[in-house]
XYZ file of C-alpha atoms in Angstrom:
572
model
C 132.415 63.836 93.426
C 128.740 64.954 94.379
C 127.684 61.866 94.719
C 130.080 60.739 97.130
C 129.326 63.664 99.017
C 125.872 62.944 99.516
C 126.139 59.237 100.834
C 127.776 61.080 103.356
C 124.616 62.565 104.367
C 123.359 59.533 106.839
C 121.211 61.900 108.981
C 119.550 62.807 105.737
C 118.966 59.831 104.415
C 117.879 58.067 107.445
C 115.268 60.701 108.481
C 114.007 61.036 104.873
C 114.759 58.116 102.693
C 117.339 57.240 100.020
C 115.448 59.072 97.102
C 113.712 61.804 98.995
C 116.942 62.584 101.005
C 118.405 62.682 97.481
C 115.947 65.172 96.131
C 116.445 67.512 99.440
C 120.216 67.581 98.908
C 119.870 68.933 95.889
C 117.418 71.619 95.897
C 119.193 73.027 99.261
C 122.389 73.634 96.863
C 120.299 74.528 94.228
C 118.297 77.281 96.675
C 121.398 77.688 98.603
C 119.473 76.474 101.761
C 121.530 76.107 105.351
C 119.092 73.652 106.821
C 118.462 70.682 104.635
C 116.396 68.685 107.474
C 114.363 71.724 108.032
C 113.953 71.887 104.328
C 112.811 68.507 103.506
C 110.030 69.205 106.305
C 109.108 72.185 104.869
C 108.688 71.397 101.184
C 108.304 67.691 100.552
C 105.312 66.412 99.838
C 106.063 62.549 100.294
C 102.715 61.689 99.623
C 100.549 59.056 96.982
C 98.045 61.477 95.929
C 100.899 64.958 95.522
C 99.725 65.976 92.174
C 102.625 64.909 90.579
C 104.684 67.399 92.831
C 107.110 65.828 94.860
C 108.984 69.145 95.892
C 106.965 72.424 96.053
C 108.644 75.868 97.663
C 107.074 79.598 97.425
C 110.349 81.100 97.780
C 108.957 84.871 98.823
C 112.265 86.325 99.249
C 113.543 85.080 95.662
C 110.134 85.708 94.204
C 109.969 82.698 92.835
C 107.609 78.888 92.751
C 109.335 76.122 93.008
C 108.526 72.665 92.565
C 110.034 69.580 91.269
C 109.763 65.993 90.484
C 112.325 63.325 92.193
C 113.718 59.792 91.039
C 116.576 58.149 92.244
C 117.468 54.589 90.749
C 119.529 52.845 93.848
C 122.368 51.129 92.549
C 122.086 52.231 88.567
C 124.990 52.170 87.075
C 124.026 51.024 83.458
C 120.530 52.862 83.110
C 120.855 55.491 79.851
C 118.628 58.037 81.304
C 116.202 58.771 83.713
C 111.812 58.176 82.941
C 110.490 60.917 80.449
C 107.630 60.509 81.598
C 108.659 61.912 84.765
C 109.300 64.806 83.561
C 106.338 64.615 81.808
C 104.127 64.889 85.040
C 105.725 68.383 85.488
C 102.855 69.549 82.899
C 100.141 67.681 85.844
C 101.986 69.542 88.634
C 101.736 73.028 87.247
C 98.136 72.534 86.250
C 97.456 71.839 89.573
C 99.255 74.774 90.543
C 97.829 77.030 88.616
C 94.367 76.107 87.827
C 92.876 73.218 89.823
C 90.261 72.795 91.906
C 91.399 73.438 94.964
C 88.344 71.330 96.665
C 90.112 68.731 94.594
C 93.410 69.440 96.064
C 94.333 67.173 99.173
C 94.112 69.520 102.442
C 97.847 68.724 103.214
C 99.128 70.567 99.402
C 96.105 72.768 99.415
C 97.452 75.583 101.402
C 100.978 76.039 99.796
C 98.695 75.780 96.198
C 96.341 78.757 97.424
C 99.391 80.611 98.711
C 101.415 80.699 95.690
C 98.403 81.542 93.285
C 97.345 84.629 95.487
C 101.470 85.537 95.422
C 101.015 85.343 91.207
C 97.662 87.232 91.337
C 99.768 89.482 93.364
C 102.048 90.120 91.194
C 105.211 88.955 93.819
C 106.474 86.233 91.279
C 108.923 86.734 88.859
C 110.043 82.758 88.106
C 108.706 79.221 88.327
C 111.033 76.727 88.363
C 110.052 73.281 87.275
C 112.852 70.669 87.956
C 113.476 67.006 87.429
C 116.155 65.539 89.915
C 117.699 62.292 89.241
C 120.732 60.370 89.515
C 121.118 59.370 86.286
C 122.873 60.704 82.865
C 120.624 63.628 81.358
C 119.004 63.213 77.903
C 117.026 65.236 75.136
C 113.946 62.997 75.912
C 113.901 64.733 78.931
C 115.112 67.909 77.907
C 112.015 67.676 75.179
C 109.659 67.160 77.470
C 110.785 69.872 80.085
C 110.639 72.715 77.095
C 107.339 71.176 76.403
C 106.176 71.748 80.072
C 107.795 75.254 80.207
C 106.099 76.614 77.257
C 103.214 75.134 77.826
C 102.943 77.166 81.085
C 104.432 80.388 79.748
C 102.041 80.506 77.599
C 99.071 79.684 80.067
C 100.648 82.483 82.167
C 100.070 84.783 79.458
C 104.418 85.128 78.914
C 104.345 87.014 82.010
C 106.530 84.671 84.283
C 109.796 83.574 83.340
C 109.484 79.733 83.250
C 113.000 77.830 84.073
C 112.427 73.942 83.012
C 115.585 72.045 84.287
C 116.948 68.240 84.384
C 119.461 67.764 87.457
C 121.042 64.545 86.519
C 124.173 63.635 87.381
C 126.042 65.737 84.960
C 124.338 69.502 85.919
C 124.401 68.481 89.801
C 128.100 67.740 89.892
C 127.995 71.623 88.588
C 125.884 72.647 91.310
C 128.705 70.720 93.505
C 131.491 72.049 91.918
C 129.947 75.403 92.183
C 129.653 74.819 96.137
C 133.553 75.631 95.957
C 134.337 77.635 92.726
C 131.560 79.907 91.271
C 133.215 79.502 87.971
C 131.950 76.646 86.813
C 132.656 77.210 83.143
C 136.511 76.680 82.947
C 136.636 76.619 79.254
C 139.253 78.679 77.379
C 137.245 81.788 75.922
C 138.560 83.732 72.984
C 137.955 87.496 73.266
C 138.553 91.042 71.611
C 139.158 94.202 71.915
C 141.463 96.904 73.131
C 142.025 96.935 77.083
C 142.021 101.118 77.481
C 143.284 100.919 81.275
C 143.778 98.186 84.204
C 143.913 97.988 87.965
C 145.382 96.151 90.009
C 144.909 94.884 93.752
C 146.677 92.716 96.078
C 144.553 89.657 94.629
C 142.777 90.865 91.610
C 143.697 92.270 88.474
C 140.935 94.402 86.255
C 140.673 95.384 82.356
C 138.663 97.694 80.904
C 137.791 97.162 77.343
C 134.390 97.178 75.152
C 133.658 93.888 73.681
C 131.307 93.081 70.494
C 127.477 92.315 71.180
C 127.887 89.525 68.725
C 130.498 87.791 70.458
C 128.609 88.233 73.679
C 124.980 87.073 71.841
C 127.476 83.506 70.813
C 128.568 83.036 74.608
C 125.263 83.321 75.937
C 123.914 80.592 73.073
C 126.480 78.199 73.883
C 126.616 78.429 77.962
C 123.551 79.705 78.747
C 122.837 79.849 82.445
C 125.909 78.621 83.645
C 127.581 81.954 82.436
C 126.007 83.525 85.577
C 127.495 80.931 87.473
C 128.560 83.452 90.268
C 125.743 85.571 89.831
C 122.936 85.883 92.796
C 120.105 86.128 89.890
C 120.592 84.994 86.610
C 118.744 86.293 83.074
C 115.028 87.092 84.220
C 113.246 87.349 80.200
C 113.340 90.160 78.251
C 109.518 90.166 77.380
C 107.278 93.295 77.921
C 106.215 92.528 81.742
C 110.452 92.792 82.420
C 110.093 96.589 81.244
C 113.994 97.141 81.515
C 115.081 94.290 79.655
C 112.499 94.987 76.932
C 114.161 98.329 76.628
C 117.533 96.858 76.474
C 116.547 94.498 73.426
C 114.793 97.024 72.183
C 118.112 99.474 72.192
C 120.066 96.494 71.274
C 117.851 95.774 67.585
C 116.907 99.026 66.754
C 119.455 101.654 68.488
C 123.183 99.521 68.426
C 125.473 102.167 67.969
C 124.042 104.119 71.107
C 124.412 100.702 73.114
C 127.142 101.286 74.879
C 126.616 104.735 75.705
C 123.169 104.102 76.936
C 124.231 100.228 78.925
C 125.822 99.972 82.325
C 128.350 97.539 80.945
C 129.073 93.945 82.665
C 132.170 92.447 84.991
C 133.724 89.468 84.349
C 135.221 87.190 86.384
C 138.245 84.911 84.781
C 140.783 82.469 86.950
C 143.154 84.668 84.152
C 143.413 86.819 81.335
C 146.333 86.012 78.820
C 147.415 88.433 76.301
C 147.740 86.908 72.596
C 147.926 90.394 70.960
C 146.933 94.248 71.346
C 143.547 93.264 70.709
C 143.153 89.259 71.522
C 143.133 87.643 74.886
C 142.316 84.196 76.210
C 140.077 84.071 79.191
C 140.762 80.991 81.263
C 137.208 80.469 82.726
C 134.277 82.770 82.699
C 131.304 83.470 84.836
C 129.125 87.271 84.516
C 129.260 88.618 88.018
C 127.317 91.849 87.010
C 125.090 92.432 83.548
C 123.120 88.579 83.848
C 120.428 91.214 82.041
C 122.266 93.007 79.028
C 124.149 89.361 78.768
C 120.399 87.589 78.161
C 119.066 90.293 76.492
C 121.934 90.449 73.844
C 121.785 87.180 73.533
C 118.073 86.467 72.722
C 118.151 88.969 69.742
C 117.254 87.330 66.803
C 120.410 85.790 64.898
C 119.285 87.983 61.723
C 120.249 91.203 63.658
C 123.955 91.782 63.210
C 124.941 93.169 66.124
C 128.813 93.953 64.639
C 128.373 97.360 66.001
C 126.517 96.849 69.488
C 129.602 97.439 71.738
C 129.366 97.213 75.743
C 131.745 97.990 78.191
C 132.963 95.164 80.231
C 135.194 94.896 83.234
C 137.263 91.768 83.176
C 138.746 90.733 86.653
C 141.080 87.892 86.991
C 141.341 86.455 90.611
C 141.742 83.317 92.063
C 141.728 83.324 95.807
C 137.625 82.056 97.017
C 137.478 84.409 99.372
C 138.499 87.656 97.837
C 135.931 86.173 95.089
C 133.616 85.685 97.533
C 133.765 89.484 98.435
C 133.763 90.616 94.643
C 130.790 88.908 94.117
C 129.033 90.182 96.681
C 129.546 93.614 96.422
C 128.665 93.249 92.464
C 125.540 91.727 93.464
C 124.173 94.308 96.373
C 121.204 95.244 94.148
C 119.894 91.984 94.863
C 117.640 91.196 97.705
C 119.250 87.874 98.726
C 121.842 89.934 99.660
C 120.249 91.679 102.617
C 122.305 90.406 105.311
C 125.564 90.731 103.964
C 125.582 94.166 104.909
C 125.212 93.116 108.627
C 128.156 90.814 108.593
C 130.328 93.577 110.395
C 127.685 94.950 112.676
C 128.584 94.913 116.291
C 125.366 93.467 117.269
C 126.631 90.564 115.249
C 130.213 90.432 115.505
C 129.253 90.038 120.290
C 126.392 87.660 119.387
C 129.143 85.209 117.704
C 131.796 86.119 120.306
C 129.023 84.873 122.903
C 128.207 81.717 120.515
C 131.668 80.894 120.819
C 131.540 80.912 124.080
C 129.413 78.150 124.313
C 131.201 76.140 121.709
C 128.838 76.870 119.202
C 129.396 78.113 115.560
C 127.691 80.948 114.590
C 127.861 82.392 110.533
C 128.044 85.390 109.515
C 127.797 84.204 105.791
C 125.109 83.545 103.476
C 123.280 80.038 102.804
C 124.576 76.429 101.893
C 128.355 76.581 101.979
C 128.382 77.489 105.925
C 129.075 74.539 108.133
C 126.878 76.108 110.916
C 123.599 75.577 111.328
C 123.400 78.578 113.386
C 123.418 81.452 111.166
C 121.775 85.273 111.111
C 119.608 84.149 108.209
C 117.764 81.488 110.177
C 117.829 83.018 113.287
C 116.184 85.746 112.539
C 112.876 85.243 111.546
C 112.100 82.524 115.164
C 113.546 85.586 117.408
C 110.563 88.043 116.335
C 107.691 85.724 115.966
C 108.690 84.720 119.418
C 107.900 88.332 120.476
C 104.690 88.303 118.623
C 105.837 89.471 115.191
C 104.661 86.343 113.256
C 102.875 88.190 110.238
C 106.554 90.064 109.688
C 108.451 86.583 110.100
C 106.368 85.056 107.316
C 106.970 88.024 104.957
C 110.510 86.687 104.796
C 113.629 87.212 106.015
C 115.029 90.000 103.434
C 112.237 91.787 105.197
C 113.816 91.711 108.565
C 117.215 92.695 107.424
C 115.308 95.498 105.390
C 113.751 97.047 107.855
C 115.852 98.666 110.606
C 112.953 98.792 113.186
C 113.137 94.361 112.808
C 116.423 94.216 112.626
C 116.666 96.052 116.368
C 114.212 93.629 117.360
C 115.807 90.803 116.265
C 119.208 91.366 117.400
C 119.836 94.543 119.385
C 121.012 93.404 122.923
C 119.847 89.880 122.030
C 122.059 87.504 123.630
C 122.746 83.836 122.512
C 121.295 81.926 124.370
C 118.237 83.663 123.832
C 118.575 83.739 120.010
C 119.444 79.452 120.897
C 116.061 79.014 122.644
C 114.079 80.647 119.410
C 115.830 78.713 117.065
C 115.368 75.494 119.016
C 111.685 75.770 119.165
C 111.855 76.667 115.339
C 113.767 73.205 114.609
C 111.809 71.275 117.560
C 108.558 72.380 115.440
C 110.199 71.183 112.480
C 110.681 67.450 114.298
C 107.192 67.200 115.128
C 106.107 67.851 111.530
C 108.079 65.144 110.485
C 107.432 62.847 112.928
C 103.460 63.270 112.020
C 104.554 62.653 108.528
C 105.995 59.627 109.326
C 103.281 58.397 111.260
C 100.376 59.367 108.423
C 102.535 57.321 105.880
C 102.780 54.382 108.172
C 98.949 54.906 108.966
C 99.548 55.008 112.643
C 97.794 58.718 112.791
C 95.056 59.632 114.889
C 92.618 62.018 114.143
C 93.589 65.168 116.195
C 97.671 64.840 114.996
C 96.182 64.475 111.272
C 94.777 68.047 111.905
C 98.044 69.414 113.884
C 99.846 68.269 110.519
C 97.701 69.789 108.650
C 98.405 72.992 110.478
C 101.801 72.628 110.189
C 101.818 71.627 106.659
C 100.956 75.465 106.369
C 104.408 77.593 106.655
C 102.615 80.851 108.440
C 101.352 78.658 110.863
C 105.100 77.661 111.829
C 105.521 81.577 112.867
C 102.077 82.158 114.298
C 102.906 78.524 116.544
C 106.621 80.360 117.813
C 104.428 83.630 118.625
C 102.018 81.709 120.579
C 104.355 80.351 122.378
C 105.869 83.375 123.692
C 102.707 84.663 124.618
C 102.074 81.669 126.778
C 105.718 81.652 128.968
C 104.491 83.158 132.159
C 101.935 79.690 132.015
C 104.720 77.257 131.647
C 107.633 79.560 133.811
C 105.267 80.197 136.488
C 105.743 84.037 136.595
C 105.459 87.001 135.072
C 108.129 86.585 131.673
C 108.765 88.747 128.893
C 109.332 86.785 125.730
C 112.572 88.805 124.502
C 114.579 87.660 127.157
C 113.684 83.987 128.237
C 116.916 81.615 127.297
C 118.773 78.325 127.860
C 120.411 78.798 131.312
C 124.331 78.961 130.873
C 124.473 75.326 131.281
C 122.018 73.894 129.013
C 123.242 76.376 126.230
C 127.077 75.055 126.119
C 127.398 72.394 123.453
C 129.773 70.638 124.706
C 127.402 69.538 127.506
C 124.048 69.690 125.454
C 123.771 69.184 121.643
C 120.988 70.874 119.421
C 119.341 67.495 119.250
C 119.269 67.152 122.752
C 117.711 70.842 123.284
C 115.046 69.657 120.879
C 114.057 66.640 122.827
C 113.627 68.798 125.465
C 111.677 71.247 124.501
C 109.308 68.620 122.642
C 106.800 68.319 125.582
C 106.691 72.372 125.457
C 105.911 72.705 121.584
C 103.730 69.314 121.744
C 101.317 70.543 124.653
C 101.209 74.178 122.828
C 100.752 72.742 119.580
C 97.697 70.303 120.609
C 96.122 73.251 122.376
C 96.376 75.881 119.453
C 95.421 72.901 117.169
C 92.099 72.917 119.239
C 91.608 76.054 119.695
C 91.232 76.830 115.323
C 88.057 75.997 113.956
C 88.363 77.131 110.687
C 90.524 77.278 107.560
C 94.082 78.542 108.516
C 94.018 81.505 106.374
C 90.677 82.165 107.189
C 91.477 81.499 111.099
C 94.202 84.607 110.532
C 91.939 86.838 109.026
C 90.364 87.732 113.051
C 91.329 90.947 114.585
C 93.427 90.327 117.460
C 94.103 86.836 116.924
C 97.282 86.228 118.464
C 96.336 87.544 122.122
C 92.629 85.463 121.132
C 94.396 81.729 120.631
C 97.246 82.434 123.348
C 94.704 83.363 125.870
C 92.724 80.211 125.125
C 95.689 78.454 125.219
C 97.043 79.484 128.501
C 93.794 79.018 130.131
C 94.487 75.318 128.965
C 97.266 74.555 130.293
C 97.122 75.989 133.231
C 93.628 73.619 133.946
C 95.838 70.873 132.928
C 98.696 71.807 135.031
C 96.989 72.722 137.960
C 95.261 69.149 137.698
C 98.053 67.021 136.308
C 100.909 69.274 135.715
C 103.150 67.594 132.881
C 106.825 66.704 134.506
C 108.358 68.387 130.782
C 106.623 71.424 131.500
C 108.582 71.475 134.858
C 111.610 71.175 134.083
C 111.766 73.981 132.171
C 111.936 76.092 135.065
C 115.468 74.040 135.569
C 116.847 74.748 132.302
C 115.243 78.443 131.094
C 116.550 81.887 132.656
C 115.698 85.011 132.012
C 118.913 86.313 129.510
């Protein structure tokens, strides 16, 4: 099923390549990621000398590394298993990460290296994830040499990160797919006891309240594993003595059993249905822990000498089977987690015009959260382009659970933003995108020049994305020809209607825009990025440089892309 789903990706695979497109598919549904083009520019490496990392993401809002190695065997259909030794590189790639020499790092990996170490020094990272993607049948070679890698690491890190060493072949993608459309991906029959003291009932749900046995929930965990928090947003984080809540928990759970219950919040359940055998037995068709991914790991890592016969916890077991009232169950189980931020915004009025006005134009705008939305248009994309374009780039690359945190970025963002403003910021945000890739493409063809090795460089460098988008607002009175305040320049009501100009067509024309502004910025930094950043006042520093640029170029050759802005930009 997956795979025939992601030949259908031809952009993908044209832009990026049979293998790599295969290894950006994947991680977007594993990171539940809208935007895979804009995530294959971000976080590929596509390079000969990468370390051993082919995919590499410092997911700030997830708190969480990511990096992964990719194979894809074209046309395999009688290969056993994917190279061990594959997987074996992992243990190369998170040396690097953690302790190599950075002078010893190429420039174009060295930035994203230094920027996740200072985020563990920091103490921001709770998980590194070290995957191997293939397209092939998994095996316990691999699986041997992943635990290998993770310990190996969790022990360098001194046990306190949670390592998570995975193998995506064929078998755990086509979960990840099926998961795309039914967060209960475990769809065995589960036995289970005890006496239901009380249900509810609602017009698509049905709810139980009973305490179950610790043991019986220690046996699920050690047979499913992850998958039981299928519909989780988190799953089990370590119970070690950095997690200080979970180490409680075990601790309760070994030493203080018959106080569990009293002293636990208890977990939900989510079952496709709940059949009655008896008073005391049920049958759950289908399982995934909505709510208690924490108690449920914790129980389950106490050692198998530990009868837990009289832990008890409470549990909630709801039986539903329409996606969307699902959909909404999970959510609201799950609000304690950051990914969640802009849920809570999906009924603002702010939002609910700004779609309205998207629709106008023919363009879909979501409301909803990552991968399973067919628009690339969303609020969680948006958001962070719309305030670096006002000059808010250092609050754009803190992530974007920090916008919809913060009230004062949220208003800034959105508040009487209309959409064909919101259109313009996230065009420059995917025509920055293009450019990086094109400069990819022509470094691995070796048709660079000097200056666009640098500008990749730059962009290589995810604050400098933000920082670009903020000097670029800064500089729109150069390129408009009058006076302009950032927060309201837009597509003209013409230009932003799909149905007479796609997205791909915006980007080409605003190419010449980001291009000139781009080169100039790219000239204007002398030093180390980070370093560069470090200036007081640094914004209003580059931008003026930068305007003074183009305006000697303009007023001596004036650049006919430039022009024609004033054609297709208005003031919103």
């Amino acid at each position: 099923m997956h795979s025939e789903a992601f030949q259908k990706e031809k952009a993908l695979i044209t832009k990026f390549g049979e293998g790599n497109a295969h290894l950006i598919w994947v991680m977007s549904i594993y990171l539940d990621h809208p935007d895979k083009l804009t995530l294959g520019s971000e976080s590929l490496t596509d390079q000969s000398d990468d370390k051993k990392i082919d995919f590499i993401r410092l997911d700030r809002d997830n708190r969480k590394i990511v990096f992964a190695q990719g194979y894809y065997a074209s046309g395999a259909k009688n290969i056993d298993s994917a190279p061990g030794n594959k997987a074996s590189d992992l243990n190369t790639a998170s040396a690097w990460l953690i302790s190599g020499d950075l002078n010893n790092i190429p420039e174009t990996l060295r930035s994203i290296i230094s920027d996740c170490r200072i985020a563990l020094e920091n103490d921001e990272i709770d998980e590194i994830d070290l995957l191997y993607v293939h397209n092939l049948p998994e095996s316990k070679n691999v699986n041997n040499e992943l635990n290998t890698v993770s310990s190996h690491l969790e022990k360098t890190l001194m046990n306190r990160i949670k390592i998570n060493g995975k193998e995506f072949g064929i078998s755990n993608i086509e979960k990840l797919y099926i998961k795309l459309n039914s967060p209960i991906i475990i769809e065995d029959d589960i036995e289970c006891s005890g006496k239901i003291e009380f249900t509810e009932c609602g017009p698509l749900w049905k709810a139980s309240i009973l305490s179950i046995q610790g043991n019986w929930l220690r046996e699920l965990f050690k047979k499913y594993g992850e998958d039981l928090f299928s519909a989780n947003y988190r799953g089990f984080l370590g119970a070690n003595k950095r997690r200080k809540i979970n180490s409680a928990i075990k601790t309760t759970a070994e030493k203080k059993s018959d106080n569990f219950w009293v002293f636990n919040n208890g977990i939900t359940i989510l079952t496709n249905n709940l059949e009655v055998i008896n008073d005391v037995n049920y049958k759950l068709k289908g399982i995934s822990i909505i709510n208690g991914a924490q108690t449920t790991g914790v129980i389950g890592s106490v050692d198998v000498s530990i009868d837990l016969d009289k832990l008890k916890v409470l549990a909630r077991i709801i039986e539903c089977s329409d996606i969307d009232t699902i959909s909404e169950i999970v959510k609201f189980n799950n609000t304690q987690n950051s990914i969640t931020t802009w849920d809570k915004y999906s009924n603002d009025e702010q939002q609910k015009r700004i779609q309205k006005e998207f629709n106008a134009l023919s363009h879909s705008y979501s409301l909803k959260r990552g991968f399973n939305s067919e628009s690339l248009l969303g609020i969680e994309v948006v958001a962070q382009p719309i305030i670096a374009l006002e000059g808010f780039f250092v609050e754009a690359n803190s992530g974007k659970n920090d916008v919809f945190e913060n009230e004062k970025l949220y208003h800034i963002a959105f508040f009487e933003k209309k959409a064909r403003h919101i259109l313009y910021a996230y065009i420059i945000s995917k025509t920055i995108d293009e450019i990086r890739n094109s400069l990819k493409e022509k470094k691995s063809t070796g048709k660079i020049i000097k200056i666009e090795e640098n500008q990749l460089l730059l962009l290589r460098n995810l604050r400098f994305k933000y920082f670009l988008i903020s000097v670029i607002g800064k500089c729109s009175d150069i390129f408009l020809g009058q006076n302009a305040n950032a927060e309201q320049i837009a597509f003209n009501s013409h230009y932003s209607n799909s149905s007479f100009m796609s997205i791909e067509q915006l980007i080409t024309e605003l190419t010449p825009l980001v291009t000139i502004v781009l080169s100039y910025t790219s000239a204007t930094i002398d030093k180390e990025f980070s370093e560069y950043l470090d200036q007081n006042d640094i914004l209003n520093h580059t931008a003026n440089k930068v305007k003074n640029l183009i305006h000697t170029q303009e007023t001596v050759n004036p650049t006919p892309g430039l022009a024609k802005l004033k054609t297709i930009l208005s003031f919103s």
